[in-house]
Coordinates of C-alpha atoms and ligand atoms in Angstrom, one line a residue:
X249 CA 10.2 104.1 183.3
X250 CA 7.9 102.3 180.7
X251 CA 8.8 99.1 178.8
X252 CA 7.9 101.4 176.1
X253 CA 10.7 103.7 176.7
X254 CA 13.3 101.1 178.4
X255 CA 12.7 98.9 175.3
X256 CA 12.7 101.7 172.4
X257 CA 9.3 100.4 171.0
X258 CA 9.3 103.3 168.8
X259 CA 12.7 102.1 166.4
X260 CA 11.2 99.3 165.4
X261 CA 9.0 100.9 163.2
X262 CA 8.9 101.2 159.1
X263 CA 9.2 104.2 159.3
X264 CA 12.5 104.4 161.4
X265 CA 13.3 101.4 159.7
X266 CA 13.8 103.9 156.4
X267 CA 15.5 106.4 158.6
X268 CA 18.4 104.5 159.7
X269 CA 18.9 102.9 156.1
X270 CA 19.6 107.0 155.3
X271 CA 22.3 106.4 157.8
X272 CA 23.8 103.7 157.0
X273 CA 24.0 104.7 153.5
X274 CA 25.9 107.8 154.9
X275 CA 28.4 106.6 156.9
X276 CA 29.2 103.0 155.5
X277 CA 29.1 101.2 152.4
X278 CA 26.9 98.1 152.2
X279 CA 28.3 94.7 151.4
X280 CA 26.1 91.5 150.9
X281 CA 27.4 88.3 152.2
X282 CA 27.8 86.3 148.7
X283 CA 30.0 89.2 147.5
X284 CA 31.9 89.9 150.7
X285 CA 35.2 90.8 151.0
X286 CA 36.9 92.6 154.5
X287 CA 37.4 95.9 153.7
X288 CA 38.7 98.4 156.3
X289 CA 35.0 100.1 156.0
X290 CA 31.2 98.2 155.6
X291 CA 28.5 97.4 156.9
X292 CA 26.5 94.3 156.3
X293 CA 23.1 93.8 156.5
X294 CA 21.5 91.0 157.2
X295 CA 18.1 89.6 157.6
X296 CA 16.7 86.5 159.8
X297 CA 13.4 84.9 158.3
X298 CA 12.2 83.7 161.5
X299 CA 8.4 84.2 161.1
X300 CA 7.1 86.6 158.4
X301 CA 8.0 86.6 154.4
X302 CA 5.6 89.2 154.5
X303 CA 7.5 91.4 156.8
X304 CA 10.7 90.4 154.8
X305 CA 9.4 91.3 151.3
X306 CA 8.6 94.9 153.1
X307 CA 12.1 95.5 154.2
X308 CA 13.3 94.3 150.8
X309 CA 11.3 97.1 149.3
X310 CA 12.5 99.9 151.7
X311 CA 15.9 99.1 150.9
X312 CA 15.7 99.1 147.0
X313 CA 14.2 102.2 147.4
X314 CA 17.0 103.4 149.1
X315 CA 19.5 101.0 146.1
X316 CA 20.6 98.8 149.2
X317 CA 21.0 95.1 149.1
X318 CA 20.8 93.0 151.9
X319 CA 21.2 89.0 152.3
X320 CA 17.7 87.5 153.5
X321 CA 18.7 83.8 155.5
X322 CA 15.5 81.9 154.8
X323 CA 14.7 79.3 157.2
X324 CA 12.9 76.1 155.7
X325 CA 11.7 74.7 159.4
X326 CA 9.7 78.1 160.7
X327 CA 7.1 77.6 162.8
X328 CA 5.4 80.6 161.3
X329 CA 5.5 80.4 157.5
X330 CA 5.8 77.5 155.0
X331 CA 8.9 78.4 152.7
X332 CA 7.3 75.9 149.7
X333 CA 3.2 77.5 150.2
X334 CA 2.4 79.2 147.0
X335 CA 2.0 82.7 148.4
X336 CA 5.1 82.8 150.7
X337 CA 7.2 81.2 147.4
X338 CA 5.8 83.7 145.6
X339 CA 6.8 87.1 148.3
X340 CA 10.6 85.1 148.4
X341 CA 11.0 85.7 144.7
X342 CA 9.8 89.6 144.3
X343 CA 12.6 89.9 147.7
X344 CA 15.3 88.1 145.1
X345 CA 13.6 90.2 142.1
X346 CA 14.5 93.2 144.0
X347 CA 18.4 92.4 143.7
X348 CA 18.9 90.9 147.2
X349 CA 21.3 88.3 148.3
X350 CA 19.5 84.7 149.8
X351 CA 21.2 82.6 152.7
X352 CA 20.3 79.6 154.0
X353 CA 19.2 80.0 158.1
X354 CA 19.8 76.6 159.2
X355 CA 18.2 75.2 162.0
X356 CA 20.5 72.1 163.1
X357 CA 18.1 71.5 166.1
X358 CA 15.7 69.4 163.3
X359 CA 18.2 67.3 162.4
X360 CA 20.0 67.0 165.6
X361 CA 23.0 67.6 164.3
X362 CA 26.3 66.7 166.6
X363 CA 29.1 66.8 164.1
X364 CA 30.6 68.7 161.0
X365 CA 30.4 65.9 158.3
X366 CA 26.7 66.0 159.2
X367 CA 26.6 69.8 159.1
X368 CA 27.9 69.7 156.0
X369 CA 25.6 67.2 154.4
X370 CA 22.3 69.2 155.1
X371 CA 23.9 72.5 154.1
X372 CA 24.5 71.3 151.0
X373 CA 20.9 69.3 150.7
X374 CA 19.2 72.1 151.8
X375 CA 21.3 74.8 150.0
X376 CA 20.5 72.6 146.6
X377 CA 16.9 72.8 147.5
X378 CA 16.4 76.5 147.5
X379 CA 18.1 76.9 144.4
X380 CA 16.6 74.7 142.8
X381 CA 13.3 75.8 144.0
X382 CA 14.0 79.2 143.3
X383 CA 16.6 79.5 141.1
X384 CA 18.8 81.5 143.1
X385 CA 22.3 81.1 144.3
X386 CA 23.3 80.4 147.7
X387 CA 26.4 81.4 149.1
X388 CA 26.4 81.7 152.9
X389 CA 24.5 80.6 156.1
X390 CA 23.5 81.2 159.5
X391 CA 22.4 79.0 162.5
X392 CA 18.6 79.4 163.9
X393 CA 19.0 79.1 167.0
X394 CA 22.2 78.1 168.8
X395 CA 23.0 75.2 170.7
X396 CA 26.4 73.7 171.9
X397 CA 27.4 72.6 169.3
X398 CA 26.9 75.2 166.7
X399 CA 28.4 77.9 169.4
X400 CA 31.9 76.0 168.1
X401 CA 31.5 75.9 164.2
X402 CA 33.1 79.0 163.7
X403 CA 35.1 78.6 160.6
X404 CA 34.9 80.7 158.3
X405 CA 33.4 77.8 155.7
X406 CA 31.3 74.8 155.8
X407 CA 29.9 73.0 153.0
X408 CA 31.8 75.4 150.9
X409 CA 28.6 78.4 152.6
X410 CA 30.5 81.2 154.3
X411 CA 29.4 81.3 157.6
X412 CA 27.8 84.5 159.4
X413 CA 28.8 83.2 162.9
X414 CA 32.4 82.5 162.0
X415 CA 35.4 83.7 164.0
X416 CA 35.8 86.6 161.7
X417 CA 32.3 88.0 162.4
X418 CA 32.3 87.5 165.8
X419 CA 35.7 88.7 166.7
X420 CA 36.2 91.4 164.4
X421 CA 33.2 92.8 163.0
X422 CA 30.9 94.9 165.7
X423 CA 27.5 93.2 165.8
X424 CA 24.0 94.8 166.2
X425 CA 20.4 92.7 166.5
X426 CA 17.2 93.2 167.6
X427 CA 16.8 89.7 168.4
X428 CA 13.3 88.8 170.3
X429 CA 12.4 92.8 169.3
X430 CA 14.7 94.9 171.8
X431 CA 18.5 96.0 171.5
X432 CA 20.4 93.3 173.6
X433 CA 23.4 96.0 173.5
X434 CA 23.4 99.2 171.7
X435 CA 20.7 100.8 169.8
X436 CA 21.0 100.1 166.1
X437 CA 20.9 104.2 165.7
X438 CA 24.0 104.6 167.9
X439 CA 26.1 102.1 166.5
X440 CA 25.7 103.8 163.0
X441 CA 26.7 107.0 164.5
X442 CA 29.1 106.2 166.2
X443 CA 33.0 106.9 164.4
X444 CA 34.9 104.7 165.8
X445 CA 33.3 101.3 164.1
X446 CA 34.2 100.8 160.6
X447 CA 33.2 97.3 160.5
X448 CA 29.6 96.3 161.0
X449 CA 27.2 93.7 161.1
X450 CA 23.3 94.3 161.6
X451 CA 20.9 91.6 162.1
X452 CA 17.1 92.2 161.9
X453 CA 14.4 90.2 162.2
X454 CA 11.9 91.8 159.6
X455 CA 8.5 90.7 161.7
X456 CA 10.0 93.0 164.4
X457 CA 9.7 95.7 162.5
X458 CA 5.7 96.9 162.0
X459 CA 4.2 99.9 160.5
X460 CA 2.8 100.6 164.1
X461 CA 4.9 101.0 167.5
X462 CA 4.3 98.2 169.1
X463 CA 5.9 96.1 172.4
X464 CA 7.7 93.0 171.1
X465 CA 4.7 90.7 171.9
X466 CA 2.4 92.8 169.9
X467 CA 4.7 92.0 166.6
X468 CA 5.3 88.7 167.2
X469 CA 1.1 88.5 167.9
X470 CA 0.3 90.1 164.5
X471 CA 2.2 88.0 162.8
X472 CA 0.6 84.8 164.3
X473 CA -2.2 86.5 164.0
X474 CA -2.2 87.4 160.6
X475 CA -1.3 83.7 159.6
X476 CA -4.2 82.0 161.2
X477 CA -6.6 84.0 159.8
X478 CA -5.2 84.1 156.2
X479 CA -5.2 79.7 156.4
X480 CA -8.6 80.6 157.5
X481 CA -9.2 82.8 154.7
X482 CA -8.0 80.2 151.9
X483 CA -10.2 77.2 153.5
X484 CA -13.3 79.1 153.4
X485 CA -12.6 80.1 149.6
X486 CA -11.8 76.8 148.7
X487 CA -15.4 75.5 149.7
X488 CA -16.6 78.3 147.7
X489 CA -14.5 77.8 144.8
X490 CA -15.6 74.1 144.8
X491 CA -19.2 74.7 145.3
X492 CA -19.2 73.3 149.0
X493 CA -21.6 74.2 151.9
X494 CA -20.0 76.6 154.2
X495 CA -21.9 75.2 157.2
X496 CA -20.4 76.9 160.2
X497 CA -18.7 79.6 158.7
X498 CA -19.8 83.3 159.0
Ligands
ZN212 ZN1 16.4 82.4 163.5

């Protein structure tokens, strides 16, 4: 069999993206995390920043179309997108225009972090950033990125941030993500077919998702891609803006 088919290249589109919204919307109702309270029946539907705002502000659209929120977890150390560059700023604030819910995805691996005081600290620091960046509220958290220590913070709160990774979501609440662009468990369109689970949790990575079917590498590509030629983009018009030679350019 292909990766192609072994992998289910073809969910991770847009397009099937929208389809399995329709789903949801059927058979759950959607909860955001800074409203959440356990019900006997929801979903919740959550989104990792990892790499593309871009990607992120298209999901956000796709589910207002539909009247869905979900809670975006921005992550201030990316590797693939600067949260405070004027053009990713301004995509994070039509995806809070649209009525969604913003997290904080914490990456404790910066900081180094080996304790809860210390957890706590940055939460809050960076938590007051983004809000007062972007005048939003933020009301829960996830971890980028596990380590040992952050595999045993599972209380329900830290830093006052309800925390996706708690006891309570992991124990009781069935889980579905497309981490690193394939279904570690069960397809996303199973679980939301399937009866029996009246709790959920979905995670999706929005630069997994393309218009395109594509292999996971192909996704992650574009959106490197994509980035190096847009800083490419904005240095050549700044020489022209300025009046400056473009020597080697094209
Ligand atoms: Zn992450």
């Amino acid at each position: 069999m292909s990766n192609a088919t072994t992998y289910n290249f073809s969910d991770f589109t847009t397009q099937n993206y929208s389809k399995l919204l329709t789903l949801a919307k059927t058979n759950f109702e959607f909860k955001t995390f800074n409203t959440f309270k356990n019900e006997p029946k929801f979903i919740i539907w959550r989104h990792d920043v990892d790499f593309s705002m871009h990607r992120a502000l298209k999901m956000a659209q796709l589910e207002a179309e539909q009247g869905i929120q979900a809670t975006y977890f921005i992550l201030m150390h990316s590797e693939f997108y600067n949260l405070f560059e004027k053009e990713i700023s301004h995509l994070l604030k039509q995806i809070i225009d649209l009525g969604h819910d913003i997290g904080l995805h914490f990456d404790s691996h910066y900081y180094n972090i080996t304790n809860e005081s210390e957890l706590e600290s940055k939460l809050l620091f960076e938590k007051s950033i983004i809000e007062n960046v972007f005048n939003v509220s933020v009301t829960s958290f996830c971890f980028h990125i596990n380590n040992t220590f952050t595999l045993q913070c599972n209380k329900t709160h830290y830093a006052g941030l309800l925390n996706a990774f708690s006891n309570f979501f992991q124990k009781e609440v069935a889980y579905c993500s497309d981490s690193n662009g394939y279904w570690r468990f069960k397809r996303l369109e199973e679980m939301l077919s399937d009866k029996s689970i009246t709790q959920l949790q979905v995670l999706t990575h929005p630069e997994l998702w393309q218009d395109e079917v594509m292999s996971p590498k192909q996704r992650v590509d574009r959106c490197a891609d994509m980035r190096a030629e847009k800083t490419k983009q904005w240095y050549n018009q700044t020489l022209i803006s300025n009046g400056r030679k473009n020597i080697d350019w094209e």
